[in-house]
Coordinates of C-alpha atoms in Angstrom, one line a residue:
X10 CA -20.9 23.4 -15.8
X11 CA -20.3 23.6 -19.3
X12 CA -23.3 24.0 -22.1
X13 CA -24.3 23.2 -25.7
X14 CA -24.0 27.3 -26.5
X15 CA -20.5 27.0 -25.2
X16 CA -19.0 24.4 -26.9
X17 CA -21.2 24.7 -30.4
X18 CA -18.6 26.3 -32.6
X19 CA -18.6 26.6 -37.1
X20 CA -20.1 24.5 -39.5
X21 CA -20.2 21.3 -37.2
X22 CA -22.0 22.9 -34.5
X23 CA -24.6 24.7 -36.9
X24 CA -25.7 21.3 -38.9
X25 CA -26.1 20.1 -34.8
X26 CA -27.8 22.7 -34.3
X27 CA -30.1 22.6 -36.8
X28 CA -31.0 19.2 -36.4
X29 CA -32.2 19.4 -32.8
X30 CA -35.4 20.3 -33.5
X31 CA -36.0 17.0 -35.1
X32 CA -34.1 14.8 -32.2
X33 CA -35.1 13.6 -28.8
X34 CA -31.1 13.0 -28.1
X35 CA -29.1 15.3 -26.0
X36 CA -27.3 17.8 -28.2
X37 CA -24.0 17.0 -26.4
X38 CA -24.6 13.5 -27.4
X39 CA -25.4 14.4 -31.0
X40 CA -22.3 16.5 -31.5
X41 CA -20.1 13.5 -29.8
X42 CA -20.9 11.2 -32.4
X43 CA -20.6 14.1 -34.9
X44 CA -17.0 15.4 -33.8
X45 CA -16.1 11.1 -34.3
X46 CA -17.4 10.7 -37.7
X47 CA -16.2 14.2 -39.2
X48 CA -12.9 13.3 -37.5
X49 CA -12.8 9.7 -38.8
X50 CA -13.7 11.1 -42.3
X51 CA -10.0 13.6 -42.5
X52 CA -8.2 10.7 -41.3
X53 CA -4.9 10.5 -43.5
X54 CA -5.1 14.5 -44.9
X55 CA -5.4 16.7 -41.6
X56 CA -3.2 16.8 -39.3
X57 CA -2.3 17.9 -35.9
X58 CA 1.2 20.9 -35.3
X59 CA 3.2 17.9 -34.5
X60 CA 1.9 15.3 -37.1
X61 CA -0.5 13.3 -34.5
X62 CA -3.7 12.1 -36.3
X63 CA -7.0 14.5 -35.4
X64 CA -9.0 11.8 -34.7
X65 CA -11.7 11.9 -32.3
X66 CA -13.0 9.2 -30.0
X67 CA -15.9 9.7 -28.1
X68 CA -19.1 7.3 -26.0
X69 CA -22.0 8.4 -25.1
X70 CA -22.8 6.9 -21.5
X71 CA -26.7 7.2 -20.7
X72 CA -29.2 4.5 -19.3
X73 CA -31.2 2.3 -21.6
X74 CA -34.0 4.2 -23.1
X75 CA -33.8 7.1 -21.0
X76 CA -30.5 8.2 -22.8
X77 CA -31.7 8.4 -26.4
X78 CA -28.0 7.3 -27.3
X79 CA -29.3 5.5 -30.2
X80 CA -31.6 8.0 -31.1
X81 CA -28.8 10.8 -30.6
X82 CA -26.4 8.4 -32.7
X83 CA -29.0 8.6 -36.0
X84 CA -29.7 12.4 -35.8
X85 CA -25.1 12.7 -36.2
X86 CA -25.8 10.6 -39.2
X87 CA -28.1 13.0 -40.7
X88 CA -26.7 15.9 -39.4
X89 CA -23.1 15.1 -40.7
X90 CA -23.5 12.0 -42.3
X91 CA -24.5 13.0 -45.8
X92 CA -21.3 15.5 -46.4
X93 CA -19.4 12.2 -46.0
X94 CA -21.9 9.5 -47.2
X95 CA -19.5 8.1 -49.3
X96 CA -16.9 7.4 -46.5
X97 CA -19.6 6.0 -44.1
X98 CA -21.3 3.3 -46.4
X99 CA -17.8 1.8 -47.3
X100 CA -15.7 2.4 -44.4
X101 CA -18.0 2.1 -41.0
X102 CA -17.4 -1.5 -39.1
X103 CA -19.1 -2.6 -36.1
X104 CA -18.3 -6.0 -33.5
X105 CA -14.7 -5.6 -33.3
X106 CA -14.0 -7.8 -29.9
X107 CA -9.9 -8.7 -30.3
X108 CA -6.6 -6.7 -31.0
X109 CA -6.4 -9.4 -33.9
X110 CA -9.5 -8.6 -35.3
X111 CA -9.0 -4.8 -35.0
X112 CA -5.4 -5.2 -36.8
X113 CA -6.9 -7.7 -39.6
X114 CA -9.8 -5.5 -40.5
X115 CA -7.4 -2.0 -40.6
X116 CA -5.3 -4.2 -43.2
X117 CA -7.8 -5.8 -45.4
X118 CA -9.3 -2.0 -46.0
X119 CA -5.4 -1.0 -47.0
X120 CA -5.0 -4.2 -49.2
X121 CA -7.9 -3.3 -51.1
X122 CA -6.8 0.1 -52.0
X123 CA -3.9 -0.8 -53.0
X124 CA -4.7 -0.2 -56.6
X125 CA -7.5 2.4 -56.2
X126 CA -6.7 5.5 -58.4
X127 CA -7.2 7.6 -55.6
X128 CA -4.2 6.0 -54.0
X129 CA -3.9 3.8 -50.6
X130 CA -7.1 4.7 -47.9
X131 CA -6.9 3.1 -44.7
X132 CA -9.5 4.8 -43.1
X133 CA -11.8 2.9 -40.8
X134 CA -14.7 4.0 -38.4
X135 CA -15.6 1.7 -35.9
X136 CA -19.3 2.5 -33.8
X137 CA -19.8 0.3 -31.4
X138 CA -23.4 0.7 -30.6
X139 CA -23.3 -1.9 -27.3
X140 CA -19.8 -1.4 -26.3
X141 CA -20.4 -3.2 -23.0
X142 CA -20.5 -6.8 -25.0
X143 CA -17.5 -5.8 -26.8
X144 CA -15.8 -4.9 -23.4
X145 CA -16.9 -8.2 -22.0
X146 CA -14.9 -9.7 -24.1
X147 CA -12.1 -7.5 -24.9
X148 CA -11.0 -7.8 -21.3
X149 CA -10.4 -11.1 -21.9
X150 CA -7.7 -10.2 -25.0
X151 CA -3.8 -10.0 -24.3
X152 CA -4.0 -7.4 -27.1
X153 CA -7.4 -5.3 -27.2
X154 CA -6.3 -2.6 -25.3
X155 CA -2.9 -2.0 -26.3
X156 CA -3.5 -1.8 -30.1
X157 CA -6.2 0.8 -29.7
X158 CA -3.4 2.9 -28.0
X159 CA -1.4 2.4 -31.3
X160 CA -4.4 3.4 -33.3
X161 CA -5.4 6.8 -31.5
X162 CA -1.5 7.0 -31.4
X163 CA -1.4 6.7 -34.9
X164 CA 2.0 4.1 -34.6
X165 CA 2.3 0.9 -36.9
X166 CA -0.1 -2.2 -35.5
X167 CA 1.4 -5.8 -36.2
X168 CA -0.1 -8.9 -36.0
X169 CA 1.2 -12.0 -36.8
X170 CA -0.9 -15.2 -38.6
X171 CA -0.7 -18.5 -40.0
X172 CA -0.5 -18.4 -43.9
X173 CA -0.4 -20.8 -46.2
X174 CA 1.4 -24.0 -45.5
X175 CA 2.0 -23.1 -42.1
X176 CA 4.0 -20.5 -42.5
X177 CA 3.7 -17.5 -40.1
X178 CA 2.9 -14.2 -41.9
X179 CA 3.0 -10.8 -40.5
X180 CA -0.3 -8.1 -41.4
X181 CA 1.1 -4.8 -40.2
X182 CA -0.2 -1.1 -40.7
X183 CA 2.0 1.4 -40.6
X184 CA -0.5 4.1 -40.7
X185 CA -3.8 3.2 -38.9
X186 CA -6.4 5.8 -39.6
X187 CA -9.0 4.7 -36.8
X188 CA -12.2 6.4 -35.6
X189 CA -14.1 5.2 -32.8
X190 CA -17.8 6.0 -31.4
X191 CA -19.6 3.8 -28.6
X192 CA -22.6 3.4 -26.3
X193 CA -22.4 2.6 -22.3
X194 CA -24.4 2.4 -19.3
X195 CA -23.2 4.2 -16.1
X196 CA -23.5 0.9 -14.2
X197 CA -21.9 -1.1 -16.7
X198 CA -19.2 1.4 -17.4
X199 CA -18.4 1.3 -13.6
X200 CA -18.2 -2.3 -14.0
X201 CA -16.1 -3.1 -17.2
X202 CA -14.1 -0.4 -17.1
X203 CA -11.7 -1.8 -15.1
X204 CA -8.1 -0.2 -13.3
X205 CA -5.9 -2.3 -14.7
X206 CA -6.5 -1.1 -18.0
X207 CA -7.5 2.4 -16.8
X208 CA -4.0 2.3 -15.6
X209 CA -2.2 1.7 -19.4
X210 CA -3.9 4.9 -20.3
X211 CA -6.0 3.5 -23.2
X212 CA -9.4 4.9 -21.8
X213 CA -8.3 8.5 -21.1
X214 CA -7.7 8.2 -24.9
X215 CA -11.5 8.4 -24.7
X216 CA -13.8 11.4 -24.1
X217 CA -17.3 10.0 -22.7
X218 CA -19.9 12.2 -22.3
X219 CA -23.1 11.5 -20.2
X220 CA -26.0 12.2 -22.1
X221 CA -30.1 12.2 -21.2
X222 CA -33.2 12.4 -23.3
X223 CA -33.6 16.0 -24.4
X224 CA -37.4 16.3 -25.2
X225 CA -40.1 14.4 -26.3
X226 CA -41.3 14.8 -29.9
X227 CA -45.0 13.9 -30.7
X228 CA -46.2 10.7 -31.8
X229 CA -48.0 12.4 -34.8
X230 CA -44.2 13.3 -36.4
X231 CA -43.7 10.4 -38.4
X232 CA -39.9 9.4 -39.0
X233 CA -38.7 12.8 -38.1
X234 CA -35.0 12.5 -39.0
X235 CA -36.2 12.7 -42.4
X236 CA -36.6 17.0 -42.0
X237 CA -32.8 17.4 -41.7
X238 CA -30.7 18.3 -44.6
X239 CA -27.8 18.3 -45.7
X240 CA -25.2 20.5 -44.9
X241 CA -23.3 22.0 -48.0
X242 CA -20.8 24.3 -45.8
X243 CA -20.1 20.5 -44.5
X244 CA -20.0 19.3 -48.0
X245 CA -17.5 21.7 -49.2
X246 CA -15.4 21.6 -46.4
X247 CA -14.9 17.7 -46.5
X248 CA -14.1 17.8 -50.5
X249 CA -11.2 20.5 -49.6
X250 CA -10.2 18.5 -46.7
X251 CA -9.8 15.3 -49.0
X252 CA -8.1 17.2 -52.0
X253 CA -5.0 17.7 -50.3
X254 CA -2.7 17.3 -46.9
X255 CA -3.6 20.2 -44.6
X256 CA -1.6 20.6 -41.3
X257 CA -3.8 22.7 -38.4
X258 CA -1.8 24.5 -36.5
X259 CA -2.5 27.1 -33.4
X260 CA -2.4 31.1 -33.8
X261 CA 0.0 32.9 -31.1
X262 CA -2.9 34.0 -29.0
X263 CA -4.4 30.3 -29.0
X264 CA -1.0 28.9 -28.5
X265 CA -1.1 30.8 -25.3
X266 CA -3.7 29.7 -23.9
X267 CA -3.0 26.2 -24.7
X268 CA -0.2 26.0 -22.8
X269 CA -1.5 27.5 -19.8
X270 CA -4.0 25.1 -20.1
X271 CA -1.6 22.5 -19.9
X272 CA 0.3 24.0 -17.0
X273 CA -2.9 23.5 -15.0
X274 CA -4.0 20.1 -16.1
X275 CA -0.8 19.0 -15.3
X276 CA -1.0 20.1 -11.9
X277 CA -4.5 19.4 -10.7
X278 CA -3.3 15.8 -11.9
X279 CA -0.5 15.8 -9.3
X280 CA -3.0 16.1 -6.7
X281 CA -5.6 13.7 -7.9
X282 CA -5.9 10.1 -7.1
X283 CA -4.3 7.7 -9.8
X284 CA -7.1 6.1 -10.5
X285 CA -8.8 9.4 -11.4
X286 CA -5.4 11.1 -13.0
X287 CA -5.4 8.5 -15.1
X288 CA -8.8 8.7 -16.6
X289 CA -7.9 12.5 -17.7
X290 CA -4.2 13.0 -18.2
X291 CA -4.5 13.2 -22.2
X292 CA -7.5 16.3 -22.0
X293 CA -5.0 18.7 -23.3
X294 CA -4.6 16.5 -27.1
X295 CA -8.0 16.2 -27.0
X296 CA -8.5 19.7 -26.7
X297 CA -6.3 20.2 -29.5
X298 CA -7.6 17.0 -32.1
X299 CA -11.4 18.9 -31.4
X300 CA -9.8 22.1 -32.5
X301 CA -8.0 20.9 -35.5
X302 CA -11.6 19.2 -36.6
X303 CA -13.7 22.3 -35.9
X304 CA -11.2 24.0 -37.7
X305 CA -11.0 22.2 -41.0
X306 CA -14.7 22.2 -41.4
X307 CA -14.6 26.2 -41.5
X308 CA -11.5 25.4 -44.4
X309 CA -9.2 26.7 -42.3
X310 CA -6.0 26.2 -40.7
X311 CA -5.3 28.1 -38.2
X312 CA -6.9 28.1 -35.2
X313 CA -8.2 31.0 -33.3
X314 CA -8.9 31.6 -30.0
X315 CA -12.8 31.3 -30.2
X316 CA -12.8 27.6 -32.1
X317 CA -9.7 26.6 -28.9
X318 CA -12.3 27.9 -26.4
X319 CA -15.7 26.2 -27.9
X320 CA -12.8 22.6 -28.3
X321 CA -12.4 23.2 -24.7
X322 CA -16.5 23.5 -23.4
X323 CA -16.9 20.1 -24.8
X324 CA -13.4 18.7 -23.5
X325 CA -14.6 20.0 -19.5
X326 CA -17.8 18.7 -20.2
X327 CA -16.1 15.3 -20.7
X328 CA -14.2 15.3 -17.6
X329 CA -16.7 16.3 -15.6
X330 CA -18.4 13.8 -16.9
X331 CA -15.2 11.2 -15.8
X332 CA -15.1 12.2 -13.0
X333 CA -18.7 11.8 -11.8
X334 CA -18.7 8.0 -13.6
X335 CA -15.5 7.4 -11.5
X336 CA -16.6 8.5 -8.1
X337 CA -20.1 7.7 -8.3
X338 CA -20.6 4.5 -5.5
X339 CA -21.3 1.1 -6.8
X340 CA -25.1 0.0 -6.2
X341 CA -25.9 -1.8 -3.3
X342 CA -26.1 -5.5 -3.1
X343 CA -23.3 -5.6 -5.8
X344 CA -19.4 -5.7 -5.4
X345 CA -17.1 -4.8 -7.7
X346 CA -15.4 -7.5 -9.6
X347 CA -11.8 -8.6 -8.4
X348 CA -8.9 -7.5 -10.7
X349 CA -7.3 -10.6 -12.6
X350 CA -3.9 -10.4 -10.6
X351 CA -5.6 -10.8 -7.4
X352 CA -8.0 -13.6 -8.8
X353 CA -4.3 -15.5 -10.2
X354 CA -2.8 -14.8 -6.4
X355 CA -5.8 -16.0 -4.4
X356 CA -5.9 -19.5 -6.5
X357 CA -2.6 -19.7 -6.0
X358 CA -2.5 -19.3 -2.4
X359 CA -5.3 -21.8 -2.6
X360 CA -3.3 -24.3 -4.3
X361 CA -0.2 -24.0 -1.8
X362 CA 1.6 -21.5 -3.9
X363 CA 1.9 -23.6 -7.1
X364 CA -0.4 -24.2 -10.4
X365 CA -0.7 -25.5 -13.3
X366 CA -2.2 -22.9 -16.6
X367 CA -5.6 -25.5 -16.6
X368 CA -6.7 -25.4 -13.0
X369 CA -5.7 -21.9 -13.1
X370 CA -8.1 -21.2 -15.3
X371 CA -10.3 -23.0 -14.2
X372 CA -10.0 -22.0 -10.8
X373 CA -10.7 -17.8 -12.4
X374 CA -13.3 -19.4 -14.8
X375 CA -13.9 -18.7 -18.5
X376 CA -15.9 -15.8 -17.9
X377 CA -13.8 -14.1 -16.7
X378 CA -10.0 -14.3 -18.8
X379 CA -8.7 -16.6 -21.2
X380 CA -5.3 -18.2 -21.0
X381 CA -3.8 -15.5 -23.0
X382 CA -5.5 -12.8 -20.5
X383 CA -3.9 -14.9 -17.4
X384 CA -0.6 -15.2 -18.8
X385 CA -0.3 -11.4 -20.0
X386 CA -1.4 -9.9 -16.3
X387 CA 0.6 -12.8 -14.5
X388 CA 4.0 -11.8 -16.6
X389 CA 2.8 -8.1 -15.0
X390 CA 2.8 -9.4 -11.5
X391 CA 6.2 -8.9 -9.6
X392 CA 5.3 -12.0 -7.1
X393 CA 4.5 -14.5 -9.5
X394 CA 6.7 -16.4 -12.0
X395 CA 6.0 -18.8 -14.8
X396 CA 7.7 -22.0 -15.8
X397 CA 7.4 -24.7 -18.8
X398 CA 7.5 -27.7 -17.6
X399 CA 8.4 -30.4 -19.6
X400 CA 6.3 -33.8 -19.0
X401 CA 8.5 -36.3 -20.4
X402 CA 6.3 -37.6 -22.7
X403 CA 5.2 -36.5 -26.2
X404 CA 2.7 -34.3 -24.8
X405 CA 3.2 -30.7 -24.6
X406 CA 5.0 -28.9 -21.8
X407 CA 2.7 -28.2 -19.0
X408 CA 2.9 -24.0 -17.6
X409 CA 3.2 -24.0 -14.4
X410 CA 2.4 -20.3 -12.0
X411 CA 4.2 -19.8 -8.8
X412 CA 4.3 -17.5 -5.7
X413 CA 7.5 -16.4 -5.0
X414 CA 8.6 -14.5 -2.2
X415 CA 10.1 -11.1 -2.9
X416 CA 13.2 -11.0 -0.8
X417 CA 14.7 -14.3 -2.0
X418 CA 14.4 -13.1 -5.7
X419 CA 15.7 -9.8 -5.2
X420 CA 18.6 -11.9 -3.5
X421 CA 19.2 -14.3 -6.1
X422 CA 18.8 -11.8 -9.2
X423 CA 21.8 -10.1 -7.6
X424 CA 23.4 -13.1 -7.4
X425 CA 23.5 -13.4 -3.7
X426 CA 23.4 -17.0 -1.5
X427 CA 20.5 -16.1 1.2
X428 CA 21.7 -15.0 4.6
X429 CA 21.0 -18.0 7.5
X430 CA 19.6 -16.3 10.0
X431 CA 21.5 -15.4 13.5
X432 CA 21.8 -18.3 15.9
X433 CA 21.3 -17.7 19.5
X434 CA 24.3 -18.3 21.6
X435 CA 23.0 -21.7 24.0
X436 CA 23.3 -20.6 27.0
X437 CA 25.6 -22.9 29.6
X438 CA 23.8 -24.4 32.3
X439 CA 24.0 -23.1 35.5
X440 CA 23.6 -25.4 38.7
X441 CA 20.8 -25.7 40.9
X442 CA 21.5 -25.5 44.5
X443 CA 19.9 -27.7 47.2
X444 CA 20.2 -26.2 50.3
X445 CA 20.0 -28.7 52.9
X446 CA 18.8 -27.9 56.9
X447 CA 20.7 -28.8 59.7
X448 CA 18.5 -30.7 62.0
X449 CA 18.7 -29.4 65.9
X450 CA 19.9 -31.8 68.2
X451 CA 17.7 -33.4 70.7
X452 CA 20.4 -33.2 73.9
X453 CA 23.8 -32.0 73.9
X454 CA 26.3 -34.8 72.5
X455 CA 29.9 -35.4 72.7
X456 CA 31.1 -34.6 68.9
X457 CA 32.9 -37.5 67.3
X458 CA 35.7 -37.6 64.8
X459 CA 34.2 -38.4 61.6
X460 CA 34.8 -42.2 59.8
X461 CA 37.9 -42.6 57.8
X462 CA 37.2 -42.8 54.3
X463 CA 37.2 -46.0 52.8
X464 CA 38.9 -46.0 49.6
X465 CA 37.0 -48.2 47.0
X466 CA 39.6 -50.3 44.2
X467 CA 38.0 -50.3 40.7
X468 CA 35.8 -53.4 40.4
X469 CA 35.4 -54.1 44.4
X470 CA 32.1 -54.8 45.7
X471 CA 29.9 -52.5 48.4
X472 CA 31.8 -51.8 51.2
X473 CA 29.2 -53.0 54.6
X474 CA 28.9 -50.6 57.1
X475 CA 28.3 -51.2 60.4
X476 CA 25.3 -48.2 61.7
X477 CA 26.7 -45.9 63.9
X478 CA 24.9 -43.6 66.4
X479 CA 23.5 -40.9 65.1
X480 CA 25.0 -37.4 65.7
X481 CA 25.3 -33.6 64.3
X482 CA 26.0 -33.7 60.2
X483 CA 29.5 -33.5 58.8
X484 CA 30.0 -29.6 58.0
X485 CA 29.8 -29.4 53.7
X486 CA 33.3 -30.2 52.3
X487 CA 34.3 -27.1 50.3
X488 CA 35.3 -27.4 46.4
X489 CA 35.8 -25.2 43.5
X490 CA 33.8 -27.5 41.5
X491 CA 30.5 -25.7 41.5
X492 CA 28.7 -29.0 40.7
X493 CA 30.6 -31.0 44.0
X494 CA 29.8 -28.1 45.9
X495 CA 26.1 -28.6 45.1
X496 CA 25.9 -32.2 46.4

């Protein structure tokens, strides 16, 4: 189990450090939200080796009260907060709930620098101090999810609106600089985050860290965030951050060990669930953003192997961390909520196999996906297909969902008729045989020559036969007919 001595590393761990004293927050916790906003703050001027932003993300997951998040979240601020204070009061954001909303808010902050003297500055911090209501209603957007990849990416977001006159007009962002810091509970992580999403990858671009109530100061210490100062190593190090690009790269020996590092990550993920693997697969990037950040606030470049070791306490904490909210059992008397594809295939199978987009949605209810939300996972599912339909009216098409059956569409996407299945070969009748038994004569009897045959004309009447005395029966005539030889 990593510790606080083992990861606290430089100028960012000493202004942590020194500002314990006056916190009740976990010190893990503290330098979480420290490593985002320092990160945040060199958005657009330091860089990763290979040009990938250095941009930290981090959530503190603790229970209410008990975790001191928000407690551990104010000490960051005046730990770190005043070497960048002018950063934080322009550029922090909070409430962000839509891939439209985060896109529009990236661009407006790039519009209005447009003109600055210091040139464009698209840097935006987002702390989202109850993350579970933004989650409740992110999982509902088509887009949340995948343009938060884009941002810790650092690839161009695009979103499309309705400008004046009607027209369609496209906001894009070529170069987001995002930071991101939230708050969770460990229940209501297990909850919202969700495998479907989990799956995508966008919450292994994430490093949460569990975090409890450190200590308990005195009642008689009255607004004791006050005592911290500011840092001015911190200070210095952000203004030669700002005053020019700066690329971070590894030393040889760090190098090194990174890639062994990596070696082993990737195969302990080989043997690991996917629904864990994928919750983890990105700890080697982290390990190197963490190191670039540490790095730049010593005003360095390079990094040595000490800072790569401390980046890499804090990075095991987090998966440890993972990996405990992951495996960690649900609490009793509650179930885990139903993904969305098997909420759209149990209507459907409700409904005969066929729906329309309202009593779809309906069916799933509000609360839980929108029509946008349904229509994204159900263009994901490989058994479902969607048609417009048009109504033949001047009202709009209706959508309609559908349960197909897997065979027949692989059949008819290679443009194959579907095979009739084998018939059975009907089977010919074969006669039933009546044997008939002889009766014994009573006394011995003189055997008479049998009755001519009497042949009938077509359209003659019964022939009238006069009874004779009985005697032995006639022996069978014998036929090749099977049928006659049966009567």
């Amino acid at each position: 189990m990593t510790t606080w001595e083992q990861m606290k590393y430089g100028p960012l761990g000493d202004a942590v450090e020194a500002s314990l004293e006056w916190s009740e927050g976990d010190p893990i916790g503290i330098y979480a939200a420290a490593l985002s906003m320092w990160s945040a703050a060199l958005a657009g001027r330091v860089v990763q080796p290979n040009g990938r932003p250095v941009s930290v993300w981090t959530v503190m997951v603790g229970r209410s009260k008990t975790g001191r998040k928000g407690f551990a979240l104010a000490t960051a601020r005046a730990a770190v907060g005043a070497s960048i204070a002018g950063f934080m009061a322009r550029r922090e954001r909070k409430g962000i709930k839509s891939g439209a909303a985060l896109v529009t808010t990236l661009f407006e902050v790039v519009q209005d620098t447009l003109a600055a003297e210091d040139g464009v500055d698209g840097r935006v911090l987002v702390i989202e101090d109850e993350w579970a209501s933004t989650l409740r209603l992110a999982n509902r957007d088509a887009t949340y999810y995948d343009q938060l990849i884009c941002a810790w990416d650092g690839t161009a977001l695009v979103n499309t609106i309705k400008g004046k006159g009607g027209k369609r007009e496209e906001e894009r962002v070529d170069d987001p600089l995002l930071g991101f810091h939230g708050h969770i509970q460990p229940a209501r992580w297990r909850r919202l985050i969700r495998s479907e999403e989990a799956f995508s990858g966008v919450f292994n671009r994430l490093l949460p860290v569990e975090v409890d109530q450190s200590k308990r100061l005195s009642s008689r210490i009255k607004s004791p965030l006050t005592n911290i100062k500011e840092s001015a190593t911190l200070t210095r190090a952000y203004k030669w951050a700002r005053a020019e690009p700066r690329v971070i790269e590894l030393s040889d020996a760090a190098a090194d060990r990174h890639d062994r590092y990596r070696e082993e990550l990737e195969d302990s993920l080989r043997d690991l669930p996917e629904e864990l693997s994928c919750l983890i697969e990105r700890a080697d990037e982290h390990l190197l953003r963490i190191a670039c950040v540490i790095t730049a606030a010593e005003r360095k470049t390079l990094i040595t192997v000490r800072a790569w070791e401390a980046a890499r306490a804090f990075v095991d904490y987090s998966m440890s961390s993972v990996r405990r909210l992951a495996t960690e059992a649900e609490p009793r008397g509650r179930r885990a909520p139903k993904p969305l594809p098997e909420l759209i295939r149990d209507v459907l199978q409700r409904y005969g196999g066929e729906v329309r987009s309202g009593d779809l949605l309906r069916a799933i209810g509000s609360t839980r996906a929108n029509a946008a939300g349904i229509r994204a996972a159900a263009e994901d599912m490989g058994d479902v297909e969607i048609e417009t339909v048009k109504t033949g009216g001047r009202g709009a098409p209706s959508i309609v969902y559908r349960l197909v059956n897997q065979a027949e569409k692989a059949v008819q996407e290679q443009g194959q008729p579907t095979a009739e299945p084998a018939m059975e070969p009907t089977p010919i009748p074969q006669p039933r045989l009546r044997v008939v038994e002889q009766p014994t004569p009573v006394r011995a009897t003189t055997p008479r020559k049998p009755a001519a045959r009497t042949a009938v004309r077509a359209g003659a009447g019964p022939v009238s036969r006069k009874p004779s005395t009985p005697g032995p029966a006639p022996a069978p005539i014998s036929s090749s007919n099977p049928f006659l030889a049966a009567l």
